[in-house]
mmCIF file of C-alpha atoms in Angstrom:
data_model
loop_
_atom_site.group_PDB
_atom_site.id
_atom_site.type_symbol
_atom_site.label_atom_id
_atom_site.label_comp_id
_atom_site.label_asym_id
_atom_site.label_seq_id
_atom_site.Cartn_x
_atom_site.Cartn_y
_atom_site.Cartn_z
ATOM 1 C CA MET A 1 9.662 36.027 -3.151
ATOM 2 C CA ARG A 2 9.910 32.620 -1.291
ATOM 3 C CA TYR A 3 7.935 29.797 -2.183
ATOM 4 C CA ARG A 4 6.872 26.559 -0.470
ATOM 5 C CA VAL A 5 5.349 23.500 -1.695
ATOM 6 C CA PRO A 6 1.485 23.581 -0.464
ATOM 7 C CA ARG A 7 0.525 21.341 2.005
ATOM 8 C CA ARG A 8 -1.733 19.349 -0.223
ATOM 9 C CA VAL A 9 0.470 18.573 -2.984
ATOM 10 C CA ALA A 10 2.105 15.639 -3.195
ATOM 11 C CA HIS A 11 5.186 15.310 -4.669
ATOM 12 C CA LEU A 12 8.307 13.151 -5.922
ATOM 13 C CA VAL A 13 11.563 14.479 -7.311
ATOM 14 C CA THR A 14 13.649 11.934 -9.370
ATOM 15 C CA GLU A 15 16.804 11.979 -11.517
ATOM 16 C CA SER A 16 17.428 9.652 -14.250
ATOM 17 C CA ASP A 17 20.266 8.622 -16.297
ATOM 18 C CA VAL A 18 19.722 10.154 -19.648
ATOM 19 C CA ALA A 19 21.087 7.440 -22.418
ATOM 20 C CA ASP A 20 24.409 8.523 -23.800
ATOM 21 C CA SER A 21 24.348 12.015 -22.587
ATOM 22 C CA GLY A 22 26.387 11.473 -19.440
ATOM 23 C CA SER A 23 23.582 13.489 -17.611
ATOM 24 C CA ASP A 24 20.774 13.070 -15.418
ATOM 25 C CA ALA A 25 17.442 13.957 -16.158
ATOM 26 C CA LEU A 26 15.380 15.947 -13.656
ATOM 27 C CA ARG A 27 11.645 15.577 -13.011
ATOM 28 C CA VAL A 28 8.948 16.552 -10.754
ATOM 29 C CA SER A 29 5.497 14.505 -10.517
ATOM 30 C CA LEU A 30 3.193 16.723 -8.699
ATOM 31 C CA LEU A 31 -0.637 16.126 -7.533
ATOM 32 C CA SER A 32 -3.096 18.136 -5.782
ATOM 33 C CA LEU A 33 -4.842 16.663 -2.990
ATOM 34 C CA PRO A 34 -7.260 14.708 -2.972
ATOM 35 C CA ASP A 35 -8.556 15.071 -6.697
ATOM 36 C CA GLY A 36 -6.229 16.532 -8.995
ATOM 37 C CA VAL A 37 -4.749 15.576 -12.156
ATOM 38 C CA PRO A 38 -1.215 14.165 -11.789
ATOM 39 C CA LEU A 39 1.492 16.048 -13.634
ATOM 40 C CA ALA A 40 4.983 15.868 -14.339
ATOM 41 C CA LEU A 41 7.480 18.510 -14.777
ATOM 42 C CA THR A 42 10.741 18.041 -16.807
ATOM 43 C CA GLU A 43 13.759 19.728 -17.792
ATOM 44 C CA THR A 44 13.603 23.662 -17.300
ATOM 45 C CA ALA A 45 10.179 23.371 -15.538
ATOM 46 C CA ALA A 46 11.218 20.986 -13.348
ATOM 47 C CA LEU A 47 14.281 22.895 -12.329
ATOM 48 C CA ILE A 48 12.402 25.961 -11.304
ATOM 49 C CA TRP A 49 9.892 24.128 -8.971
ATOM 50 C CA VAL A 50 12.734 22.450 -7.608
ATOM 51 C CA ILE A 51 14.500 25.707 -6.683
ATOM 52 C CA ALA A 52 11.363 27.392 -5.686
ATOM 53 C CA ALA A 53 10.466 24.658 -3.554
ATOM 54 C CA GLU A 54 13.733 24.310 -1.771
ATOM 55 C CA GLY A 55 13.127 27.801 -0.376
ATOM 56 C CA SER A 56 15.299 29.755 -2.649
ATOM 57 C CA GLU A 57 15.361 33.517 -2.144
ATOM 58 C CA ASN A 58 16.685 34.074 -5.683
ATOM 59 C CA VAL A 59 14.723 31.524 -7.709
ATOM 60 C CA VAL A 60 15.660 33.581 -11.353
ATOM 61 C CA GLU A 61 19.263 34.079 -10.487
ATOM 62 C CA ASP A 62 19.668 30.125 -9.344
ATOM 63 C CA VAL A 63 17.948 28.956 -12.275
ATOM 64 C CA ALA A 64 20.068 31.194 -14.501
ATOM 65 C CA ARG A 65 22.982 29.898 -12.453
ATOM 66 C CA ASN A 66 21.793 26.079 -12.975
ATOM 67 C CA ALA A 67 21.151 26.872 -16.757
ATOM 68 C CA HIS A 68 24.197 28.393 -17.389
ATOM 69 C CA GLN A 69 22.538 31.031 -18.900
ATOM 70 C CA PRO A 70 22.308 35.357 -18.027
ATOM 71 C CA VAL A 71 19.773 36.198 -15.942
ATOM 72 C CA GLU A 72 18.040 38.644 -17.666
ATOM 73 C CA ALA A 73 18.014 35.914 -20.408
ATOM 74 C CA VAL A 74 15.681 34.004 -18.360
ATOM 75 C CA ARG A 75 13.935 36.514 -15.774
ATOM 76 C CA ASN A 76 10.917 36.872 -17.503
ATOM 77 C CA ASP A 77 10.312 33.391 -18.441
ATOM 78 C CA VAL A 78 11.178 32.020 -15.050
ATOM 79 C CA GLU A 79 8.622 34.382 -13.503
ATOM 80 C CA ALA A 80 5.860 34.146 -15.364
ATOM 81 C CA PHE A 81 6.370 30.166 -14.971
ATOM 82 C CA LEU A 82 6.279 30.707 -11.270
ATOM 83 C CA ARG A 83 3.062 32.858 -11.409
ATOM 84 C CA ASP A 84 1.610 30.093 -13.326
ATOM 85 C CA LEU A 85 2.586 27.332 -10.819
ATOM 86 C CA VAL A 86 1.356 29.843 -8.109
ATOM 87 C CA GLY A 87 -2.050 29.895 -10.215
ATOM 88 C CA ARG A 88 -2.193 26.352 -10.439
ATOM 89 C CA ARG A 89 -1.778 25.841 -6.467
ATOM 90 C CA LEU A 90 1.978 23.709 -7.260
ATOM 91 C CA LEU A 91 3.794 26.389 -5.052
ATOM 92 C CA GLU A 92 2.572 29.275 -2.637
ATOM 93 C CA PRO A 93 3.983 32.348 -1.538
ATOM 94 C CA HIS A 94 6.126 31.360 1.480
ATOM 95 C CA HIS A 95 6.035 34.519 3.932
ATOM 96 C CA ASP A 96 8.302 34.635 6.900
ATOM 97 C CA TRP A 97 7.963 36.555 10.210
ATOM 98 C CA ASP A 98 11.140 38.596 10.156
ATOM 99 C CA GLN A 99 12.495 38.897 13.648
ATOM 100 C CA THR A 100 14.917 41.754 13.107
ATOM 101 C CA THR A 101 12.139 43.935 11.625
ATOM 102 C CA GLY A 102 9.079 42.178 13.253
ATOM 103 C CA ARG A 103 7.461 42.168 9.843
ATOM 104 C CA VAL A 104 6.264 39.316 7.299
ATOM 105 C CA SER A 105 8.783 39.710 4.524
ATOM 106 C CA MET B 1 6.651 20.900 -20.159
ATOM 107 C CA LEU B 2 3.872 19.363 -18.369
ATOM 108 C CA HIS B 3 2.362 16.417 -19.031
ATOM 109 C CA LEU B 4 0.737 12.972 -17.420
ATOM 110 C CA VAL B 5 2.383 10.130 -17.661
ATOM 111 C CA LEU B 6 3.324 8.571 -14.572
ATOM 112 C CA SER B 7 5.701 5.405 -13.385
ATOM 113 C CA GLN B 8 4.327 2.606 -11.445
ATOM 114 C CA ALA B 9 6.329 3.803 -8.519
ATOM 115 C CA GLU B 10 5.093 7.314 -8.834
ATOM 116 C CA ALA B 11 1.233 6.151 -8.778
ATOM 117 C CA VAL B 12 1.595 4.143 -6.058
ATOM 118 C CA ALA B 13 3.069 6.678 -3.800
ATOM 119 C CA PHE B 14 0.523 9.301 -5.076
ATOM 120 C CA THR B 15 -2.448 6.650 -4.288
ATOM 121 C CA HIS B 16 -0.981 6.785 -0.769
ATOM 122 C CA ALA B 17 -1.012 10.242 -0.691
ATOM 123 C CA MET B 18 -4.872 10.620 -1.692
ATOM 124 C CA ALA B 19 -5.746 8.105 0.403
ATOM 125 C CA GLN B 20 -4.179 10.152 3.671
ATOM 126 C CA ALA B 21 -5.964 12.908 2.320
ATOM 127 C CA ILE B 22 -9.248 11.362 1.796
ATOM 128 C CA ALA B 23 -8.707 9.775 5.017
ATOM 129 C CA GLU B 24 -8.053 13.304 7.000
ATOM 130 C CA ASP B 25 -11.147 14.742 5.353
ATOM 131 C CA HIS B 26 -13.357 12.131 6.758
ATOM 132 C CA ASP B 27 -11.868 11.258 10.347
ATOM 133 C CA VAL B 28 -10.963 7.976 8.836
ATOM 134 C CA ASP B 29 -7.974 6.309 10.556
ATOM 135 C CA LEU B 30 -5.859 4.311 8.508
ATOM 136 C CA LEU B 31 -2.589 2.973 8.461
ATOM 137 C CA HIS B 32 -0.159 2.700 5.160
ATOM 138 C CA ILE B 33 1.457 -0.579 4.892
ATOM 139 C CA LYS B 34 4.124 -1.888 2.855
ATOM 140 C CA GLY B 35 5.628 -0.498 -0.650
ATOM 141 C CA PRO B 36 6.915 3.285 0.363
ATOM 142 C CA ALA B 37 4.938 2.936 3.361
ATOM 143 C CA SER B 38 7.877 0.925 4.562
ATOM 144 C CA HIS B 39 10.846 1.777 6.900
ATOM 145 C CA MET B 40 13.893 2.486 4.822
ATOM 146 C CA SER B 41 15.290 -1.023 6.462
ATOM 147 C CA LEU B 42 12.873 -2.983 5.061
ATOM 148 C CA GLY B 43 11.490 -4.023 1.673
ATOM 149 C CA ARG B 44 14.180 -2.535 -0.130
ATOM 150 C CA VAL B 45 16.100 -4.086 -3.148
ATOM 151 C CA SER B 46 19.528 -3.430 -4.932
ATOM 152 C CA ALA B 47 18.911 -1.798 -8.635
ATOM 153 C CA ALA B 48 21.024 -2.992 -11.353
ATOM 154 C CA ASP B 49 23.266 0.398 -10.642
ATOM 155 C CA GLY B 50 23.742 -0.545 -7.035
ATOM 156 C CA ARG B 51 21.549 1.819 -5.489
ATOM 157 C CA ILE B 52 19.058 0.735 -3.101
ATOM 158 C CA GLU B 53 15.487 1.314 -3.707
ATOM 159 C CA VAL B 54 11.841 0.814 -2.805
ATOM 160 C CA ARG B 55 10.785 -2.749 -4.301
ATOM 161 C CA GLN B 56 8.125 -1.842 -6.941
ATOM 162 C CA SER B 57 4.729 -2.219 -5.299
ATOM 163 C CA ILE B 58 1.845 -2.680 -7.874
ATOM 164 C CA ASP B 59 -1.044 -0.814 -5.503
ATOM 165 C CA ALA B 60 -0.885 0.834 -2.853
ATOM 166 C CA ASP B 61 -2.176 -1.335 0.968
ATOM 167 C CA ILE B 62 -3.923 0.803 3.632
ATOM 168 C CA LEU B 63 -5.281 -1.234 6.815
ATOM 169 C CA VAL B 64 -8.045 0.924 7.812
ATOM 170 C CA ARG B 65 -9.957 0.668 11.529
ATOM 171 C CA PRO B 66 -12.604 -1.527 10.960
ATOM 172 C CA SER B 67 -15.232 0.941 11.834
ATOM 173 C CA HIS B 68 -14.344 3.386 9.800
ATOM 174 C CA VAL B 69 -14.463 0.790 6.525
ATOM 175 C CA ASP B 70 -17.658 2.099 5.369
ATOM 176 C CA ARG B 71 -16.998 5.621 5.852
ATOM 177 C CA LEU B 72 -14.143 5.526 3.695
ATOM 178 C CA ALA B 73 -15.720 3.409 0.777
ATOM 179 C CA LYS B 74 -18.584 6.119 0.524
ATOM 180 C CA ALA B 75 -15.700 8.505 0.650
ATOM 181 C CA LEU B 76 -13.667 6.850 -1.986
ATOM 182 C CA THR B 77 -16.988 6.473 -4.155
ATOM 183 C CA GLY B 78 -17.700 10.482 -3.556
ATOM 184 C CA HIS B 79 -14.027 11.020 -4.954
ATOM 185 C CA GLY B 80 -14.582 9.072 -7.738
ATOM 186 C CA TRP B 81 -13.150 5.700 -6.995
ATOM 187 C CA ARG B 82 -14.757 2.441 -7.997
ATOM 188 C CA ARG B 83 -14.572 -0.753 -5.935
ATOM 189 C CA HIS B 84 -12.967 -3.707 -8.286
ATOM 190 C CA PHE B 85 -13.133 -6.342 -5.841
ATOM 191 C CA ASP B 86 -15.029 -6.467 -2.722
ATOM 192 C CA PHE B 87 -13.551 -8.337 0.404
ATOM 193 C CA ASP B 88 -15.186 -11.594 -0.276
ATOM 194 C CA ASP B 89 -13.698 -11.345 -3.872
ATOM 195 C CA GLY B 90 -9.857 -11.386 -3.166
ATOM 196 C CA SER B 91 -8.550 -13.907 -1.131
ATOM 197 C CA ALA B 92 -9.995 -16.533 0.866
ATOM 198 C CA PHE B 93 -9.240 -14.569 4.136
ATOM 199 C CA GLY B 94 -11.592 -11.726 2.870
ATOM 200 C CA HIS B 95 -9.430 -8.931 3.976
ATOM 201 C CA ALA B 96 -9.036 -6.716 1.569
ATOM 202 C CA ALA B 97 -11.054 -4.800 -1.295
ATOM 203 C CA THR B 98 -9.409 -3.387 -4.277
ATOM 204 C CA TRP B 99 -10.442 0.125 -5.531
ATOM 205 C CA GLY B 100 -9.499 1.997 -8.354
ATOM 206 C CA ASN B 101 -8.970 5.519 -9.788
ATOM 207 C CA ASP B 102 -8.589 6.434 -13.575
ATOM 208 C CA LYS B 103 -6.127 9.048 -12.471
ATOM 209 C CA ILE B 104 -3.548 7.274 -10.513
ATOM 210 C CA GLY B 105 -3.712 3.280 -9.458
ATOM 211 C CA TYR B 106 -5.208 0.618 -7.209
ATOM 212 C CA LEU B 107 -5.880 0.657 -3.375
ATOM 213 C CA ASP B 108 -5.946 -2.175 -1.359
ATOM 214 C CA VAL B 109 -7.844 -1.399 2.043
ATOM 215 C CA HIS B 110 -7.387 -4.136 4.466
ATOM 216 C CA ARG B 111 -10.014 -4.441 7.143
ATOM 217 C CA PHE B 112 -7.553 -6.886 8.936
ATOM 218 C CA PHE B 113 -4.046 -8.448 8.300
ATOM 219 C CA PRO B 114 -4.438 -12.049 7.596
ATOM 220 C CA GLY B 115 -2.472 -13.859 10.723
ATOM 221 C CA ILE B 116 -3.369 -11.679 13.572
ATOM 222 C CA GLU B 117 -5.907 -13.414 15.340
ATOM 223 C CA LEU B 118 -7.141 -10.694 17.578
ATOM 224 C CA ASP B 119 -10.087 -9.341 16.755
ATOM 225 C CA PRO B 120 -9.788 -7.013 13.849
ATOM 226 C CA SER B 121 -10.965 -3.710 16.274
ATOM 227 C CA SER B 122 -8.428 -4.350 18.860
ATOM 228 C CA ALA B 123 -5.715 -5.188 16.735
ATOM 229 C CA PHE B 124 -5.958 -1.869 14.805
ATOM 230 C CA GLU B 125 -5.979 0.220 18.040
ATOM 231 C CA LEU B 126 -2.940 -1.362 19.201
ATOM 232 C CA LEU B 127 -1.297 -0.563 16.141
ATOM 233 C CA TRP B 128 -2.696 2.665 15.609
ATOM 234 C CA ARG B 129 -1.571 3.521 19.620
ATOM 235 C CA TYR B 130 1.913 3.412 18.679
ATOM 236 C CA ARG B 131 1.731 4.414 15.109
ATOM 237 C CA ASP B 132 4.577 6.529 13.452
ATOM 238 C CA ARG B 133 5.029 8.921 10.582
ATOM 239 C CA GLN B 134 6.256 8.723 7.214
ATOM 240 C CA SER B 135 6.724 11.138 4.345
ATOM 241 C CA ILE B 136 5.398 9.608 1.298
ATOM 242 C CA ALA B 137 5.664 11.911 -1.648
ATOM 243 C CA GLY B 138 6.043 14.374 0.695
ATOM 244 C CA ILE B 139 2.440 13.712 2.510
ATOM 245 C CA SER B 140 2.883 12.827 6.213
ATOM 246 C CA CYS B 141 1.126 9.507 6.276
ATOM 247 C CA ASP B 142 0.350 7.595 9.631
ATOM 248 C CA VAL B 143 1.851 3.742 9.170
ATOM 249 C CA PRO B 144 2.772 1.249 12.013
ATOM 250 C CA ASN B 145 5.927 1.629 14.105
ATOM 251 C CA LEU B 146 8.947 -0.188 13.138
ATOM 252 C CA THR B 147 8.364 -3.479 15.311
ATOM 253 C CA ALA B 148 4.828 -3.427 13.872
ATOM 254 C CA GLN B 149 6.274 -3.147 10.080
ATOM 255 C CA ARG B 150 8.694 -5.993 11.006
ATOM 256 C CA LEU B 151 5.891 -8.449 12.214
ATOM 257 C CA ILE B 152 3.078 -7.494 9.316
ATOM 258 C CA MET B 153 6.322 -8.175 6.521
ATOM 259 C CA ILE B 154 7.012 -11.560 7.970
ATOM 260 C CA LEU B 155 3.395 -12.558 8.092
ATOM 261 C CA HIS B 156 2.645 -11.433 4.929
ATOM 262 C CA ALA B 157 5.925 -13.345 3.543
ATOM 263 C CA ALA B 158 4.903 -16.379 5.104
ATOM 264 C CA ARG B 159 1.935 -16.706 2.565
ATOM 265 C CA GLY B 160 4.335 -16.156 -0.386
ATOM 266 C CA GLY B 161 7.114 -18.886 -0.617
ATOM 267 C CA ARG B 162 8.485 -16.659 -3.276
ATOM 268 C CA PRO B 163 12.351 -15.581 -3.441
ATOM 269 C CA ARG B 164 11.541 -11.926 -2.299
ATOM 270 C CA ASP B 165 9.542 -13.266 0.546
ATOM 271 C CA ALA B 166 12.799 -14.808 1.917
ATOM 272 C CA ALA B 167 14.380 -11.475 1.283
ATOM 273 C CA ASP B 168 11.384 -9.625 3.353
ATOM 274 C CA ILE B 169 12.014 -12.507 5.982
ATOM 275 C CA GLU B 170 16.062 -11.847 6.385
ATOM 276 C CA SER B 171 15.596 -7.837 6.668
ATOM 277 C CA ALA B 172 12.790 -8.024 8.966
ATOM 278 C CA TRP B 173 13.611 -11.023 11.257
ATOM 279 C CA HIS B 174 17.274 -12.581 10.507
ATOM 280 C CA ALA B 175 18.945 -9.282 10.077
ATOM 281 C CA VAL B 176 18.034 -7.499 13.168
ATOM 282 C CA THR B 177 19.104 -7.826 16.694
ATOM 283 C CA ASP B 178 17.515 -10.212 19.527
ATOM 284 C CA ALA B 179 16.252 -7.213 21.402
ATOM 285 C CA GLU B 180 14.570 -6.214 18.061
ATOM 286 C CA ARG B 181 13.563 -9.813 17.630
ATOM 287 C CA ASP B 182 11.866 -10.036 21.087
ATOM 288 C CA ALA B 183 9.786 -6.886 20.196
ATOM 289 C CA VAL B 184 8.462 -8.668 17.218
ATOM 290 C CA GLU B 185 7.410 -11.658 19.343
ATOM 291 C CA ALA B 186 6.153 -9.814 22.190
ATOM 292 C CA LEU B 187 3.920 -7.708 19.840
ATOM 293 C CA ALA B 188 2.750 -11.369 17.873
ATOM 294 C CA GLY B 189 2.030 -12.451 21.411
ATOM 295 C CA LYS B 190 -0.306 -9.319 21.504
ATOM 296 C CA LEU B 191 -1.809 -9.496 18.439
ATOM 297 C CA ARG B 192 -2.284 -13.391 18.505
ATOM 298 C CA ALA B 193 -0.026 -13.771 15.733
ATOM 299 C CA ARG B 194 2.548 -16.159 16.862
ATOM 300 C CA VAL B 195 1.733 -19.122 14.764
ATOM 301 C CA ALA B 196 1.958 -16.911 11.264
ATOM 302 C CA LEU B 197 5.139 -15.555 12.919
ATOM 303 C CA TYR B 198 6.264 -18.791 13.574
ATOM 304 C CA ALA B 199 5.466 -20.087 10.262
ATOM 305 C CA GLY B 200 7.364 -17.308 8.547
ATOM 306 C CA THR B 201 10.721 -17.744 10.572
ATOM 307 C CA GLY B 202 10.625 -21.605 9.937
ATOM 308 C CA ARG B 203 9.655 -22.463 13.476
ATOM 309 C CA LEU B 204 6.230 -23.672 13.322
ATOM 310 C CA ASP B 205 6.795 -27.441 14.561
ATOM 311 C CA GLU B 206 6.819 -25.467 17.880
ATOM 312 C CA LEU B 207 3.402 -24.757 18.051
ATOM 313 C CA VAL B 208 1.814 -28.163 16.575
ATOM 314 C CA GLY B 209 -1.686 -28.218 18.132
ATOM 315 C CA GLU B 210 -2.497 -24.394 17.874
ATOM 316 C CA HIS B 211 -5.927 -23.853 16.137
ATOM 317 C CA SER B 212 -4.421 -22.341 13.028
ATOM 318 C CA TYR B 213 -1.380 -24.880 12.839
ATOM 319 C CA LEU B 214 -2.905 -26.458 9.960
ATOM 320 C CA LEU B 215 -3.986 -23.496 8.129
ATOM 321 C CA TRP B 216 -0.242 -21.939 8.435
ATOM 322 C CA ARG B 217 1.444 -25.491 7.659
ATOM 323 C CA GLU B 218 -0.378 -25.236 4.336
ATOM 324 C CA LEU B 219 0.177 -21.797 3.681
ATOM 325 C CA SER B 220 3.642 -21.388 4.190
ATOM 326 C CA SER B 221 4.419 -24.574 2.456
ATOM 327 C CA PRO B 222 5.827 -24.562 -1.076
ATOM 328 C CA THR B 223 3.715 -27.293 -2.164
ATOM 329 C CA GLN B 224 0.191 -26.795 -1.446
ATOM 330 C CA SER B 225 -2.330 -29.045 -2.363
ATOM 331 C CA LEU B 226 -6.264 -27.859 -3.051
ATOM 332 C CA ALA B 227 -7.228 -30.598 -0.789
ATOM 333 C CA SER B 228 -5.177 -29.889 1.995
ATOM 334 C CA MET B 229 -5.552 -26.156 1.830
ATOM 335 C CA TRP B 230 -9.247 -26.416 1.513
ATOM 336 C CA TRP B 231 -9.361 -28.527 5.027
ATOM 337 C CA ALA B 232 -7.043 -26.377 6.516
ATOM 338 C CA ARG B 233 -9.034 -23.147 5.958
ATOM 339 C CA VAL B 234 -12.242 -24.659 6.990
ATOM 340 C CA ARG B 235 -10.650 -26.359 10.273
ATOM 341 C CA ALA B 236 -9.400 -22.801 11.079
ATOM 342 C CA GLU B 237 -12.702 -21.203 11.249
ATOM 343 C CA PRO B 238 -13.638 -20.817 14.992
ATOM 344 C CA THR B 239 -17.172 -22.195 14.717
ATOM 345 C CA LEU B 240 -18.749 -25.303 12.734
ATOM 346 C CA ALA B 241 -21.215 -23.179 11.191
ATOM 347 C CA SER B 242 -18.273 -20.643 9.863
ATOM 348 C CA GLY B 243 -16.788 -23.299 8.856
ATOM 349 C CA VAL B 244 -19.401 -24.825 6.684
ATOM 350 C CA ARG B 245 -19.676 -21.399 5.038
ATOM 351 C CA LYS B 246 -16.190 -21.096 4.515
ATOM 352 C CA GLY B 247 -15.967 -24.560 2.741
ATOM 353 C CA ILE B 248 -18.730 -23.721 0.745
ATOM 354 C CA HIS B 249 -17.487 -20.205 -0.334
ATOM 355 C CA LEU B 250 -14.124 -21.769 -1.401
ATOM 356 C CA VAL B 251 -15.555 -24.061 -3.960
ATOM 357 C CA LEU B 252 -18.202 -22.064 -5.536
ATOM 358 C CA PRO B 253 -16.742 -19.715 -8.545
ATOM 359 C CA ASN B 254 -16.375 -15.722 -8.388
ATOM 360 C CA THR B 255 -18.474 -14.323 -10.707
ATOM 361 C CA ARG B 256 -16.737 -10.708 -10.343
ATOM 362 C CA ARG B 257 -13.324 -12.367 -10.782
ATOM 363 C CA MET B 258 -14.917 -14.323 -13.754
ATOM 364 C CA GLU B 259 -15.443 -10.850 -15.400
ATOM 365 C CA THR B 260 -12.348 -9.629 -14.841
ATOM 366 C CA TRP B 261 -10.905 -12.728 -16.550
ATOM 367 C CA LEU B 262 -13.274 -13.081 -19.100
ATOM 368 C CA GLY B 263 -12.962 -9.160 -20.018
ATOM 369 C CA ARG B 264 -16.992 -9.613 -20.219
ATOM 370 C CA ARG B 265 -19.855 -10.239 -17.887
ATOM 371 C CA PRO B 266 -19.999 -13.995 -17.815
ATOM 372 C CA THR B 267 -23.416 -14.966 -19.275
ATOM 373 C CA TRP B 268 -25.489 -17.788 -17.717
ATOM 374 C CA ARG B 269 -23.533 -20.603 -19.471
ATOM 375 C CA ASP B 270 -20.181 -19.575 -18.221
ATOM 376 C CA VAL B 271 -21.582 -19.412 -14.857
ATOM 377 C CA ALA B 272 -22.974 -22.998 -15.088
ATOM 378 C CA ILE B 273 -19.967 -24.388 -16.390
ATOM 379 C CA ALA B 274 -17.846 -22.925 -13.733
ATOM 380 C CA TYR B 275 -20.558 -24.126 -11.453
ATOM 381 C CA VAL B 276 -20.021 -27.370 -12.695
ATOM 382 C CA SER B 277 -16.526 -27.542 -12.517
ATOM 383 C CA ARG B 278 -15.837 -26.151 -9.236
ATOM 384 C CA ILE B 279 -18.356 -28.550 -7.700
ATOM 385 C CA ARG B 280 -16.457 -31.682 -9.045
ATOM 386 C CA LEU B 281 -13.389 -30.282 -8.194
ATOM 387 C CA GLY B 282 -14.242 -29.283 -4.794
ATOM 388 C CA GLY B 283 -16.006 -32.309 -4.518
ATOM 389 C CA ARG B 284 -12.901 -34.593 -5.165
ATOM 390 C CA ALA B 285 -11.052 -32.099 -2.859
ATOM 391 C CA ILE B 286 -13.190 -32.275 -0.034
ATOM 392 C CA ARG B 287 -13.412 -36.655 -0.501
ATOM 393 C CA ALA B 288 -10.010 -36.410 -0.832
ATOM 394 C CA ALA B 289 -9.307 -34.623 2.550
ATOM 395 C CA LEU B 290 -11.635 -36.547 4.249
ATOM 396 C CA THR B 291 -10.247 -39.721 3.190
ATOM 397 C CA GLY B 292 -6.664 -38.029 4.267
ATOM 398 C CA ARG B 293 -8.252 -37.206 7.343
ATOM 399 C CA ARG B 294 -9.913 -40.762 7.828
ATOM 400 C CA ARG B 295 -6.499 -42.463 7.297
ATOM 401 C CA ALA B 296 -4.785 -39.882 9.592
#
């Protein structure tokens, strides 16, 4: 399953330095237009959204690799969070027309 | 994982995005200007870590087709926005109204842009016809083209006199090619914005005698006197009647601004004291201006 950002969801992705850790903190701010409440995702939630929004075909695997975790250790949580994001309309399934099969994937 | 805190930059970007969505839903033509709506070559500053980033804006600015201003106001109200300051409550130009939204930030709705002396409807149509698109917070927004953005930046900076204004004029004028400067100059001609452009680019003395020369000389001066500014604004009005109205308007206190400053509705005593103070100050300014004019 691939995902994309819905047309009416404003989004900002930022990375800021985390003091004394030598790493960057990923942050995703989201707003459903025109009347939504703004919210921000951080840490793993932000990572999941970014990977999904960039059109990954294997979100669970890509999240696991980035988080340095076994795939099966994160699968349930990642899939549950993706369902939550789709339910809140902060992501939507991206159906492609497959030119090879002539079908929507 | 989910929380509601936004940075100022995020709030401003989201305000632009909200305005674009509302405009699309209600067939309002508007152009996003300044801040995150600016082309990447404009309005950028060097951060402490050396990165180039958009200069922080405190609010989102939009320029609206004049005939759509009321429609936008109705739409904003319908979406829970509140008008904090109406057009005449702000600058002496009366060009912008400020709206607020509890969830995001402030939106400055411009009905014209100071420095552009072509009638607002024709000016907007010219800017709209040659507009570009820019992504703000992932939302495609209508913006003036790059030449127009450069001109608008210079017109805005011409009124400022702050170090950031000098930096803006550098990026929009001095740092560009001759051909790009010619394009800005040509657009200023079409928009009747040459006086303000020349004020911003240090050439105002080439336009002595132009109708708004005195006003832009005062606006772009680092040392503005109340008397001179009052007289310049009155003189810049197109008719005697509008000049008289402007002169009175500039002297009288603004009760809506008083409420903001006081943090409460002004009492009758507050307003009376303000009237007396402003009348005295205005009277001195008027006498000084007239005296200076007679001597000149």
